[in-house]
PDB file of C-alpha atoms in Angstrom:
ATOM      1  CA  VAL S   1      21.202  19.744  -8.898  1.00 27.00           C
ATOM      2  CA  GLU S   2      21.599  19.958  -5.180  1.00 33.00           C
ATOM      3  CA  LEU S   3      18.598  19.314  -2.850  1.00 32.00           C
ATOM      4  CA  ASP S   4      18.029  21.668   0.242  1.00 39.00           C
ATOM      5  CA  VAL S   5      17.021  19.130   2.916  1.00 37.00           C
ATOM      6  CA  ALA S   6      16.191  21.917   5.149  1.00 40.00           C
ATOM      7  CA  ASP S   7      13.249  23.551   3.250  1.00 44.00           C
ATOM      8  CA  GLY S   8      10.350  22.608   1.002  1.00 51.00           C
ATOM      9  CA  ALA S   9       6.566  21.743   1.002  1.00 56.00           C
ATOM     10  CA  ASP S  10       7.426  18.086   0.762  1.00 54.00           C
ATOM     11  CA  ALA S  11       9.561  18.203   3.908  1.00 50.00           C
ATOM     12  CA  ALA S  12       6.715  20.000   5.777  1.00 53.00           C
ATOM     13  CA  ARG S  13       4.121  17.538   4.326  1.00 55.00           C
ATOM     14  CA  ALA S  14       6.324  14.410   5.562  1.00 50.00           C
ATOM     15  CA  GLN S  15       6.674  15.985   9.062  1.00 53.00           C
ATOM     16  CA  GLU S  16       2.938  16.464   9.336  1.00 56.00           C
ATOM     17  CA  GLU S  17       2.656  12.243   8.496  1.00 52.00           C
ATOM     18  CA  GLU S  18       4.795  11.831  11.639  1.00 49.00           C
ATOM     19  CA  LYS S  19       1.841  12.613  13.786  1.00 49.00           C
ATOM     20  CA  ASP S  20       0.204   9.303  12.693  1.00 48.00           C
ATOM     21  CA  ALA S  21       3.347   7.099  12.724  1.00 47.00           C
ATOM     22  CA  GLU S  22       3.481   7.027  16.627  1.00 45.00           C
ATOM     23  CA  PRO S  23       2.712   3.486  17.953  1.00 44.00           C
ATOM     24  CA  ASP S  24       0.500   2.701  20.815  1.00 42.00           C
ATOM     25  CA  VAL S  25       3.150   0.605  22.406  1.00 42.00           C
ATOM     26  CA  LEU S  26       7.019   0.161  22.027  1.00 40.00           C
ATOM     27  CA  PRO S  27       7.330  -3.413  22.695  1.00 44.00           C
ATOM     28  CA  LEU S  28      10.856  -4.598  24.282  1.00 41.00           C
ATOM     29  CA  ALA S  29      11.562  -8.053  22.887  1.00 45.00           C
ATOM     30  CA  ALA S  30      10.212 -10.023  19.837  1.00 56.00           C
ATOM     31  CA  GLU S  31       8.466 -13.010  20.416  1.00 79.00           C
ATOM     32  CA  PHE S  32       8.729 -14.509  17.135  1.00 90.00           C
ATOM     33  CA  PRO S  33      11.381 -14.394  14.565  1.00 92.00           C
ATOM     34  CA  ASP S  34      11.164 -11.321  12.333  1.00 93.00           C
ATOM     35  CA  TYR S  35       8.424 -11.507   9.422  1.00 95.00           C
ATOM     36  CA  THR S  36       6.595 -14.408  11.002  1.00 93.00           C
ATOM     37  CA  PRO S  37       3.115 -14.349   9.591  1.00 92.00           C
ATOM     38  CA  VAL S  38       1.327 -14.149  12.998  1.00 91.00           C
ATOM     39  CA  ARG S  39       0.218 -10.950  14.958  1.00 91.00           C
ATOM     40  CA  ALA S  40       3.418  -9.970  16.745  1.00 91.00           C
ATOM     41  CA  TRP S  41       5.235  -6.305  16.726  1.00 92.00           C
ATOM     42  CA  ASN S  42       7.638  -7.816  14.218  1.00 93.00           C
ATOM     43  CA  GLY S  43       5.383 -10.021  12.341  1.00 94.00           C
ATOM     44  CA  LEU S  44       3.462  -9.718   9.133  1.00 96.00           C
ATOM     45  CA  GLY S  45      -0.134 -10.859  10.625  1.00 95.00           C
ATOM     46  CA  ARG S  46      -1.594  -7.363   9.892  1.00 95.00           C
ATOM     47  CA  PHE S  47      -0.341  -7.523   6.523  1.00 97.00           C
ATOM     48  CA  VAL S  48      -1.837 -11.375   6.088  1.00 96.00           C
ATOM     49  CA  GLU S  49      -5.026 -10.111   7.489  1.00 96.00           C
ATOM     50  CA  LEU S  50      -5.371  -7.058   5.296  1.00 97.00           C
ATOM     51  CA  ALA S  51      -4.963  -9.176   2.422  1.00 97.00           C
ATOM     52  CA  ARG S  52      -7.515 -11.431   3.321  1.00 96.00           C
ATOM     53  CA  GLN S  53      -9.954  -8.640   4.449  1.00 97.00           C
ATOM     54  CA  MET S  54      -9.542  -7.713   0.498  1.00 97.00           C
ATOM     55  CA  GLY S  55     -10.665 -11.064  -0.540  1.00 97.00           C
ATOM     56  CA  ILE S  56      -6.958 -12.105  -1.587  1.00 97.00           C
ATOM     57  CA  THR S  57      -5.852 -15.651  -0.923  1.00 97.00           C
ATOM     58  CA  VAL S  58      -2.573 -15.899   0.800  1.00 97.00           C
ATOM     59  CA  GLU S  59      -0.375 -18.913   0.265  1.00 96.00           C
ATOM     60  CA  LEU S  60       2.749 -19.020   2.602  1.00 95.00           C
ATOM     61  CA  VAL S  61       6.005 -20.648   1.317  1.00 96.00           C
ATOM     62  CA  THR S  62       9.573 -20.736   1.669  1.00 95.00           C
ATOM     63  CA  ALA S  63      12.139 -20.123  -0.903  1.00 92.00           C
ATOM     64  CA  ASP S  64      12.448 -23.623  -1.331  1.00 92.00           C
ATOM     65  CA  ASP S  65       8.924 -24.040  -2.704  1.00 94.00           C
ATOM     66  CA  VAL S  66       8.513 -21.054  -4.950  1.00 95.00           C
ATOM     67  CA  ARG S  67       6.895 -21.815  -8.401  1.00 94.00           C
ATOM     68  CA  TYR S  68       7.495 -19.183 -11.124  1.00 95.00           C
ATOM     69  CA  GLU S  69       4.138 -19.421 -13.000  1.00 94.00           C
ATOM     70  CA  PRO S  70       3.511 -16.197 -14.888  1.00 93.00           C
ATOM     71  CA  SER S  71      -0.183 -16.673 -14.099  1.00 94.00           C
ATOM     72  CA  GLY S  72       0.786 -15.918 -10.435  1.00 95.00           C
ATOM     73  CA  THR S  73       1.827 -13.004  -7.770  1.00 97.00           C
ATOM     74  CA  LEU S  74       4.817 -13.605  -5.766  1.00 97.00           C
ATOM     75  CA  LEU S  75       5.809 -11.452  -2.583  1.00 97.00           C
ATOM     76  CA  PHE S  76       9.197 -12.147  -1.212  1.00 96.00           C
ATOM     77  CA  VAL S  77       9.971 -10.644   2.201  1.00 97.00           C
ATOM     78  CA  TYR S  78      13.560 -10.538   3.376  1.00 95.00           C
ATOM     79  CA  PRO S  79      14.629 -13.556   1.058  1.00 93.00           C
ATOM     80  CA  ASP S  80      16.818 -16.069   3.228  1.00 92.00           C
ATOM     81  CA  ARG S  81      17.895 -17.803  -0.019  1.00 91.00           C
ATOM     82  CA  ALA S  82      18.495 -15.874  -3.237  1.00 89.00           C
ATOM     83  CA  PRO S  83      15.557 -15.926  -5.365  1.00 90.00           C
ATOM     84  CA  ASP S  84      16.524 -17.461  -9.143  1.00 91.00           C
ATOM     85  CA  GLY S  85      17.071 -14.072 -10.924  1.00 90.00           C
ATOM     86  CA  PRO S  86      16.792 -15.522 -14.644  1.00 92.00           C
ATOM     87  CA  ALA S  87      13.666 -17.319 -13.511  1.00 94.00           C
ATOM     88  CA  LEU S  88      12.312 -14.375 -11.949  1.00 94.00           C
ATOM     89  CA  ARG S  89      13.120 -12.336 -15.071  1.00 93.00           C
ATOM     90  CA  ASP S  90      11.040 -14.886 -17.251  1.00 95.00           C
ATOM     91  CA  PHE S  91       8.284 -15.034 -14.691  1.00 96.00           C
ATOM     92  CA  VAL S  92       7.831 -11.414 -15.119  1.00 96.00           C
ATOM     93  CA  ALA S  93       8.257 -11.315 -18.990  1.00 96.00           C
ATOM     94  CA  GLY S  94       5.526 -14.052 -19.032  1.00 97.00           C
ATOM     95  CA  GLY S  95       3.103 -11.980 -17.313  1.00 97.00           C
ATOM     96  CA  GLY S  96       3.856 -12.589 -13.652  1.00 97.00           C
ATOM     97  CA  ARG S  97       3.792  -9.913 -10.785  1.00 97.00           C
ATOM     98  CA  VAL S  98       6.209  -9.680  -8.167  1.00 97.00           C
ATOM     99  CA  LEU S  99       7.411  -7.558  -5.153  1.00 97.00           C
ATOM    100  CA  VAL S 100      10.724  -8.133  -3.617  1.00 96.00           C
ATOM    101  CA  ALA S 101      10.669  -6.529  -0.245  1.00 96.00           C
ATOM    102  CA  ASP S 102      14.252  -6.638   1.057  1.00 95.00           C
ATOM    103  CA  ASP S 103      16.927  -4.524   2.843  1.00 94.00           C
ATOM    104  CA  PHE S 104      19.944  -6.637   3.671  1.00 91.00           C
ATOM    105  CA  GLY S 105      18.680 -10.173   2.863  1.00 88.00           C
ATOM    106  CA  LEU S 106      19.718 -12.076  -0.064  1.00 87.00           C
ATOM    107  CA  GLY S 107      17.053 -10.518  -2.325  1.00 89.00           C
ATOM    108  CA  ALA S 108      19.919  -8.467  -4.244  1.00 87.00           C
ATOM    109  CA  ASP S 109      20.467 -11.032  -6.711  1.00 82.00           C
ATOM    110  CA  ALA S 110      16.875 -11.033  -7.865  1.00 85.00           C
ATOM    111  CA  LEU S 111      17.147  -7.316  -8.504  1.00 88.00           C
ATOM    112  CA  GLY S 112      20.004  -7.258 -11.211  1.00 87.00           C
ATOM    113  CA  PRO S 113      18.022  -9.365 -13.999  1.00 88.00           C
ATOM    114  CA  LEU S 114      15.148  -6.878 -13.461  1.00 88.00           C
ATOM    115  CA  GLY S 115      17.208  -3.818 -13.755  1.00 88.00           C
ATOM    116  CA  LEU S 116      17.563  -2.801 -10.354  1.00 91.00           C
ATOM    117  CA  LEU S 117      20.333  -2.037  -7.865  1.00 88.00           C
ATOM    118  CA  ARG S 118      20.395  -2.261  -3.907  1.00 92.00           C
ATOM    119  CA  VAL S 119      22.433   0.572  -2.671  1.00 91.00           C
ATOM    120  CA  ALA S 120      23.117   2.263   0.618  1.00 89.00           C
ATOM    121  CA  ALA S 121      20.308   4.610   1.973  1.00 88.00           C
ATOM    122  CA  PRO S 122      21.178   8.087   2.508  1.00 85.00           C
ATOM    123  CA  GLU S 123      22.793   9.169   5.731  1.00 83.00           C
ATOM    124  CA  ARG S 124      20.625  12.323   6.239  1.00 81.00           C
ATOM    125  CA  THR S 125      17.321  12.937   4.960  1.00 83.00           C
ATOM    126  CA  ALA S 126      14.722  15.945   5.183  1.00 79.00           C
ATOM    127  CA  SER S 127      12.399  14.348   7.175  1.00 81.00           C
ATOM    128  CA  ALA S 128      12.844  11.486   9.574  1.00 82.00           C
ATOM    129  CA  PHE S 129      10.443   9.847  12.353  1.00 81.00           C
ATOM    130  CA  ARG S 130      11.339  11.730  15.889  1.00 81.00           C
ATOM    131  CA  GLN S 131      14.015  13.398  13.817  1.00 81.00           C
ATOM    132  CA  ASP S 132      15.925  10.156  14.175  1.00 86.00           C
ATOM    133  CA  PRO S 133      18.224   9.296  10.787  1.00 84.00           C
ATOM    134  CA  ALA S 134      17.504   5.611  11.506  1.00 85.00           C
ATOM    135  CA  PHE S 135      13.841   6.174  10.563  1.00 92.00           C
ATOM    136  CA  PRO S 136      13.830   8.391   7.451  1.00 93.00           C
ATOM    137  CA  ILE S 137      10.586   9.187   5.792  1.00 93.00           C
ATOM    138  CA  ALA S 138       9.776   8.590   2.093  1.00 95.00           C
ATOM    139  CA  LEU S 139       7.224  10.547  -0.294  1.00 95.00           C
ATOM    140  CA  PRO S 140       5.742   9.570  -3.538  1.00 96.00           C
ATOM    141  CA  SER S 141       7.651  10.312  -6.505  1.00 94.00           C
ATOM    142  CA  GLU S 142       4.846  10.390  -9.013  1.00 93.00           C
ATOM    143  CA  ARG S 143       1.448   9.229  -9.243  1.00 94.00           C
ATOM    144  CA  HIS S 144       0.557   5.379  -9.211  1.00 96.00           C
ATOM    145  CA  PRO S 145      -2.245   3.095  -8.161  1.00 96.00           C
ATOM    146  CA  ALA S 146      -0.370   1.612  -5.565  1.00 97.00           C
ATOM    147  CA  LEU S 147       0.186   4.879  -3.945  1.00 97.00           C
ATOM    148  CA  ASP S 148      -3.461   6.034  -3.735  1.00 95.00           C
ATOM    149  CA  GLY S 149      -3.969   8.039  -0.549  1.00 95.00           C
ATOM    150  CA  VAL S 150      -0.290   7.567   0.199  1.00 96.00           C
ATOM    151  CA  GLY S 151       1.073  10.846   2.009  1.00 91.00           C
ATOM    152  CA  ALA S 152       4.497   9.308   3.400  1.00 93.00           C
ATOM    153  CA  VAL S 153       5.966   6.159   4.595  1.00 96.00           C
ATOM    154  CA  VAL S 154       7.952   5.605   7.685  1.00 95.00           C
ATOM    155  CA  THR S 155      10.892   3.325   7.380  1.00 95.00           C
ATOM    156  CA  ASN S 156      13.524   1.384   9.747  1.00 94.00           C
ATOM    157  CA  HIS S 157      17.156   1.168   8.872  1.00 94.00           C
ATOM    158  CA  PRO S 158      16.263   0.929   5.173  1.00 96.00           C
ATOM    159  CA  ALA S 159      18.424   0.388   2.028  1.00 94.00           C
ATOM    160  CA  ALA S 160      17.712   2.206  -1.254  1.00 94.00           C
ATOM    161  CA  LEU S 161      17.453   1.236  -4.964  1.00 95.00           C
ATOM    162  CA  GLY S 162      19.403   2.205  -7.857  1.00 91.00           C
ATOM    163  CA  LEU S 163      17.365   2.419 -11.078  1.00 90.00           C
ATOM    164  CA  GLY S 164      18.194   1.130 -14.674  1.00 86.00           C
ATOM    165  CA  PRO S 165      16.816   2.871 -17.826  1.00 87.00           C
ATOM    166  CA  GLU S 166      13.383   1.017 -17.371  1.00 89.00           C
ATOM    167  CA  GLY S 167      12.950   1.572 -13.819  1.00 92.00           C
ATOM    168  CA  ARG S 168      10.596   4.106 -12.284  1.00 94.00           C
ATOM    169  CA  CYS S 169      10.793   5.456  -8.662  1.00 96.00           C
ATOM    170  CA  LEU S 170       7.645   5.510  -6.966  1.00 97.00           C
ATOM    171  CA  LEU S 171       8.809   6.246  -3.276  1.00 97.00           C
ATOM    172  CA  SER S 172      11.728   8.428  -2.476  1.00 94.00           C
ATOM    173  CA  PHE S 173      13.788   9.946   0.610  1.00 92.00           C
ATOM    174  CA  LEU S 174      14.530  13.652   0.175  1.00 87.00           C
ATOM    175  CA  ALA S 175      18.309  13.687   0.274  1.00 85.00           C
ATOM    176  CA  PRO S 176      21.137  14.824  -1.580  1.00 79.00           C
ATOM    177  CA  PRO S 177      21.260  12.825  -3.924  1.00 76.00           C
ATOM    178  CA  PRO S 178      17.548  11.531  -4.011  1.00 75.00           C
ATOM    179  CA  ALA S 179      17.308   7.853  -3.020  1.00 91.00           C
ATOM    180  CA  CYS S 180      14.362   5.457  -3.983  1.00 95.00           C
ATOM    181  CA  LEU S 181      12.700   3.380  -1.656  1.00 96.00           C
ATOM    182  CA  LEU S 182       9.875   1.675  -3.997  1.00 97.00           C
ATOM    183  CA  ALA S 183      10.717   1.123  -7.586  1.00 96.00           C
ATOM    184  CA  GLU S 184       8.770  -0.746 -10.560  1.00 97.00           C
ATOM    185  CA  VAL S 185       9.972  -2.149 -13.704  1.00 96.00           C
ATOM    186  CA  GLU S 186       7.714  -3.457 -16.368  1.00 94.00           C
ATOM    187  CA  ARG S 187       9.079  -6.460 -18.540  1.00 92.00           C
ATOM    188  CA  GLY S 188       7.160  -8.058 -21.290  1.00 94.00           C
ATOM    189  CA  TYR S 189       3.404  -8.586 -19.979  1.00 96.00           C
ATOM    190  CA  GLY S 190       4.334  -8.306 -16.405  1.00 96.00           C
ATOM    191  CA  THR S 191       5.545  -5.916 -13.416  1.00 96.00           C
ATOM    192  CA  ALA S 192       8.239  -6.072 -10.732  1.00 96.00           C
ATOM    193  CA  LEU S 193       8.221  -4.011  -7.602  1.00 96.00           C
ATOM    194  CA  ALA S 194      11.120  -3.617  -5.286  1.00 96.00           C
ATOM    195  CA  LEU S 195      10.804  -2.320  -1.834  1.00 97.00           C
ATOM    196  CA  ALA S 196      14.009  -1.477  -0.075  1.00 96.00           C
ATOM    197  CA  ASP S 197      12.779  -1.839   3.442  1.00 97.00           C
ATOM    198  CA  PRO S 198      10.597  -5.093   4.024  1.00 97.00           C
ATOM    199  CA  SER S 199      10.170  -3.699   7.817  1.00 96.00           C
ATOM    200  CA  VAL S 200       7.537  -1.175   6.360  1.00 97.00           C
ATOM    201  CA  LEU S 201       5.184  -4.152   6.332  1.00 98.00           C
ATOM    202  CA  ILE S 202       5.429  -5.341   9.825  1.00 96.00           C
ATOM    203  CA  ASP S 203       2.580  -5.007  12.512  1.00 96.00           C
ATOM    204  CA  LEU S 204       4.215  -2.126  14.378  1.00 94.00           C
ATOM    205  CA  MET S 205       5.164  -0.204  11.329  1.00 96.00           C
ATOM    206  CA  LEU S 206       1.572  -0.608  10.015  1.00 96.00           C
ATOM    207  CA  GLU S 207       0.541   1.644  12.635  1.00 94.00           C
ATOM    208  CA  ALA S 208       1.636   4.512  10.590  1.00 95.00           C
ATOM    209  CA  ASP S 209      -1.141   5.803   8.163  1.00 96.00           C
ATOM    210  CA  GLY S 210       1.089   5.914   5.246  1.00 96.00           C
ATOM    211  CA  ASN S 211       2.422   2.443   5.683  1.00 97.00           C
ATOM    212  CA  ARG S 212      -0.994   0.916   6.015  1.00 97.00           C
ATOM    213  CA  ARG S 213      -2.204   2.527   2.842  1.00 97.00           C
ATOM    214  CA  LEU S 214       0.963   1.373   0.944  1.00 98.00           C
ATOM    215  CA  ALA S 215       0.243  -1.943   2.025  1.00 98.00           C
ATOM    216  CA  SER S 216      -3.264  -2.230   0.683  1.00 98.00           C
ATOM    217  CA  GLY S 217      -2.291  -0.441  -2.220  1.00 98.00           C
ATOM    218  CA  LEU S 218       0.526  -2.804  -3.051  1.00 98.00           C
ATOM    219  CA  LEU S 219      -1.779  -5.668  -2.717  1.00 98.00           C
ATOM    220  CA  ARG S 220      -4.394  -4.122  -4.742  1.00 97.00           C
ATOM    221  CA  HIS S 221      -2.121  -3.325  -7.523  1.00 97.00           C
ATOM    222  CA  LEU S 222      -0.512  -6.576  -7.325  1.00 97.00           C
ATOM    223  CA  THR S 223      -3.762  -8.711  -7.810  1.00 97.00           C
ATOM    224  CA  THR S 224      -5.908  -6.225 -10.129  1.00 96.00           C
ATOM    225  CA  ASN S 225      -7.265  -8.016 -13.204  1.00 95.00           C
ATOM    226  CA  ARG S 226      -6.564 -11.441 -11.952  1.00 93.00           C
ATOM    227  CA  ARG S 227      -7.025 -14.382  -9.688  1.00 93.00           C
ATOM    228  CA  PRO S 228      -6.942 -12.589  -6.245  1.00 96.00           C
ATOM    229  CA  ARG S 229      -4.254 -14.863  -4.712  1.00 97.00           C
ATOM    230  CA  ILE S 230      -0.291 -14.386  -3.715  1.00 97.00           C
ATOM    231  CA  THR S 231       2.374 -16.375  -2.793  1.00 97.00           C
ATOM    232  CA  LEU S 232       3.945 -14.828   0.269  1.00 97.00           C
ATOM    233  CA  VAL S 233       7.706 -16.139   0.359  1.00 97.00           C
ATOM    234  CA  VAL S 234       8.948 -15.899   3.948  1.00 95.00           C
ATOM    235  CA  PRO S 235      12.427 -16.825   5.681  1.00 94.00           C
ATOM    236  CA  ARG S 236      12.335 -20.410   6.878  1.00 92.00           C
ATOM    237  CA  GLU S 237      12.632 -19.486  10.400  1.00 92.00           C
ATOM    238  CA  ALA S 238       9.660 -17.291  10.302  1.00 91.00           C
ATOM    239  CA  TRP S 239       7.686 -20.090   8.306  1.00 89.00           C
ATOM    240  CA  THR S 240       8.793 -22.835  10.880  1.00 88.00           C
ATOM    241  CA  ALA S 241       7.479 -20.480  13.780  1.00 81.00           C
TER     242      ALA S 241
END
């Protein structure tokens, strides 16, 4: 089925969301490495603050220090070392919860054992921030607790996800063919989420209302009915900084 990217209520709704995406300041240079857990336009400071405001304890580690304990919750952001795919699969099956947020890092190896595949994002979508194809907007594909109140999500040079038979696409780009930004796979007693653009979670991108709501929704969904604690796995350069 072909999708007419020029028309449709979804495209109009996405364009309305662009009003909330305008940052107050566009910085010229980064003072910290990408995904450093401090307040910086390219950092994860606001994301960490949001988690703590929600009563969630945040443990910061590098890929070398990950413990695959099924009672835990793992968040990989732009992995600089490939997560152990089989260990991650067993972690989820045993009741663990994980989010792999990655576009062009080394997280792809973790997706295969979970039934997901990283693919190229569409070259053209129905809606993009400032009509720039480098910043396509994704919309909810179905109802999900993590998407409560999320209207649209602004991305920044994203990748996309291919789904196996067990995968569910939660956020998608309006494009021919449709492409997935956020997917979920349930295995055994646990669940895995994959986000094909980690920059959705950086401080500057959290200026967008839909991005902020997504960040809080993901944190809430990953910690519901379990200890409010996450292990945030960041690149070593970011952790050192």
